[in-house]
XYZ file of C-alpha atoms in Angstrom:
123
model
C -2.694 61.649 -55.758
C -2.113 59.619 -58.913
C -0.330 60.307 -61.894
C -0.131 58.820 -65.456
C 3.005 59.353 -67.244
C 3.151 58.532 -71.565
C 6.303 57.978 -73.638
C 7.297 56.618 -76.541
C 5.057 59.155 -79.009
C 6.965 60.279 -82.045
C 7.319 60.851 -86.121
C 6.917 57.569 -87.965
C 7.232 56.715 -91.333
C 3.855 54.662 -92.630
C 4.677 51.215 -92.148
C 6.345 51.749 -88.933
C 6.302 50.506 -85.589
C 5.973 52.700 -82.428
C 5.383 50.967 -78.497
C 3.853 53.418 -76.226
C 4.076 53.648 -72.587
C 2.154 54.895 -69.393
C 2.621 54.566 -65.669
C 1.578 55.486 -63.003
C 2.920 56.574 -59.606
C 1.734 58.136 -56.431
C 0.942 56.340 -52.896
C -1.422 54.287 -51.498
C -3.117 53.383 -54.691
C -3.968 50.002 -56.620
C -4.962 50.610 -60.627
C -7.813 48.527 -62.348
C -8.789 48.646 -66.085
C -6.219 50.497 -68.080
C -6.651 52.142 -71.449
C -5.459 53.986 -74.457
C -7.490 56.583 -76.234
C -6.553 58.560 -78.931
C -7.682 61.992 -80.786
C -7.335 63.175 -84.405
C -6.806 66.346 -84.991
C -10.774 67.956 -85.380
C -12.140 64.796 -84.095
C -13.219 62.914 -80.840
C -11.559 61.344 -78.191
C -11.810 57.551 -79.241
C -11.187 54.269 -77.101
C -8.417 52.425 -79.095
C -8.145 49.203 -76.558
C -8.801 48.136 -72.725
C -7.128 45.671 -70.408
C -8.342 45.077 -66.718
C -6.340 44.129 -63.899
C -6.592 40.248 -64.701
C -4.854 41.106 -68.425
C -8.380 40.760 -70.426
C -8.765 43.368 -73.624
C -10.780 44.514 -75.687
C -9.877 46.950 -79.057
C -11.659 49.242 -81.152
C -12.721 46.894 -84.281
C -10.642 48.634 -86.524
C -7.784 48.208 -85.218
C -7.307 45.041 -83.613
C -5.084 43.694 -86.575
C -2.449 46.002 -86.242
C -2.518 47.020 -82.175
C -1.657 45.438 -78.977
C -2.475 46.478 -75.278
C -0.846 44.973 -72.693
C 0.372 45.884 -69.243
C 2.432 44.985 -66.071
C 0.761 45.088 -62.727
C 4.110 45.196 -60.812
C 5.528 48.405 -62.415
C 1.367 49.668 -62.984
C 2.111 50.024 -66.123
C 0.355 49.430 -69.498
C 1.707 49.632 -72.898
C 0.549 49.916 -76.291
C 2.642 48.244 -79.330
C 1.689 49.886 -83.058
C 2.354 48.032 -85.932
C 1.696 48.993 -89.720
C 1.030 52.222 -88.476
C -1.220 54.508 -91.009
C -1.361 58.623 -91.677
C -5.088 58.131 -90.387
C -3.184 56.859 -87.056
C -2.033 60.088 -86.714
C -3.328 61.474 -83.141
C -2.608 62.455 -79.615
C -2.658 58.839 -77.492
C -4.161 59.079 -73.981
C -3.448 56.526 -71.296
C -6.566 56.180 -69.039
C -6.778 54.283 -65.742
C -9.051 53.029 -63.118
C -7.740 53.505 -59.818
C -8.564 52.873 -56.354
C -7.295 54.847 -53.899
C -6.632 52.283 -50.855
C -8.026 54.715 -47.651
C -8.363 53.472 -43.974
C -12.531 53.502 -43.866
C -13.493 53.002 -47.547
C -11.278 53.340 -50.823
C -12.166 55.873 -53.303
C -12.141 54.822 -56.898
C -10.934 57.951 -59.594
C -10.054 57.636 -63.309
C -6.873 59.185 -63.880
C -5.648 60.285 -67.481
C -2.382 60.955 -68.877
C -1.849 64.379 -70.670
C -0.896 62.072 -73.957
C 1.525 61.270 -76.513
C 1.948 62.453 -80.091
C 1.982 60.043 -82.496
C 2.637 61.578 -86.451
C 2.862 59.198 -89.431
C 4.207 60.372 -92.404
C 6.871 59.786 -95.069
């Protein structure tokens, strides 16, 4: 099976920058659109940004000023660079992936999520 793996998660002072990572590993496996969610604490699960396979994104309105989503296909791994970083940013980030599990007769396409990443701003 396939795994996603997050790091870089920590205490930040407002202002700050924090880069996140997520990769994946496991066999036989090749991973389309990528993306980071993240989850307030009493709130839902939101999509922060998206990039497919061919390295186009997409980002949650609000935050397209201050985030960047990017990825490397060798290593299947995306990344998520924070800048200005806010209390409200405060959350749990989730790395999310497409993936298509490369089988003999017919692949099998799963989404695969990290178990995510703590992220706390404040001074």
């Amino acid at each position: 099976q396939v795994q996603l793996v997050e790091s870089g998660g920590g205490l930040v002072q407002p202002g700050g920058p924090l880069r996140l990572s997520c990769a994946a590993s496991g066999t036989n496996f090749m991973v389309d659109t990528m993306a980071w969610y993240r989850q307030a604490p009493g709130k839902q699960r939101e999509l922060v940004a998206t990039i497919s396979r061919n390295y186009s994104t997409t980002y949650a309105d609000s935050l397209k000023d201050r985030f960047t989503i990017s990825r490397n296909n060798a290593k299947n791994a995306v990344y998520l660079q924070t800048n200005n970083l806010k209390p409200d940013d405060t959350a749990v980030y989730y790395c999310n992936a497409n993936v298509r599990i490369i089988q003999a007769i017919q692949d099998t396409r799963i989404s695969v999520w990290g178990q995510g990443t703590q992220v706390t701003v404040s001074s």
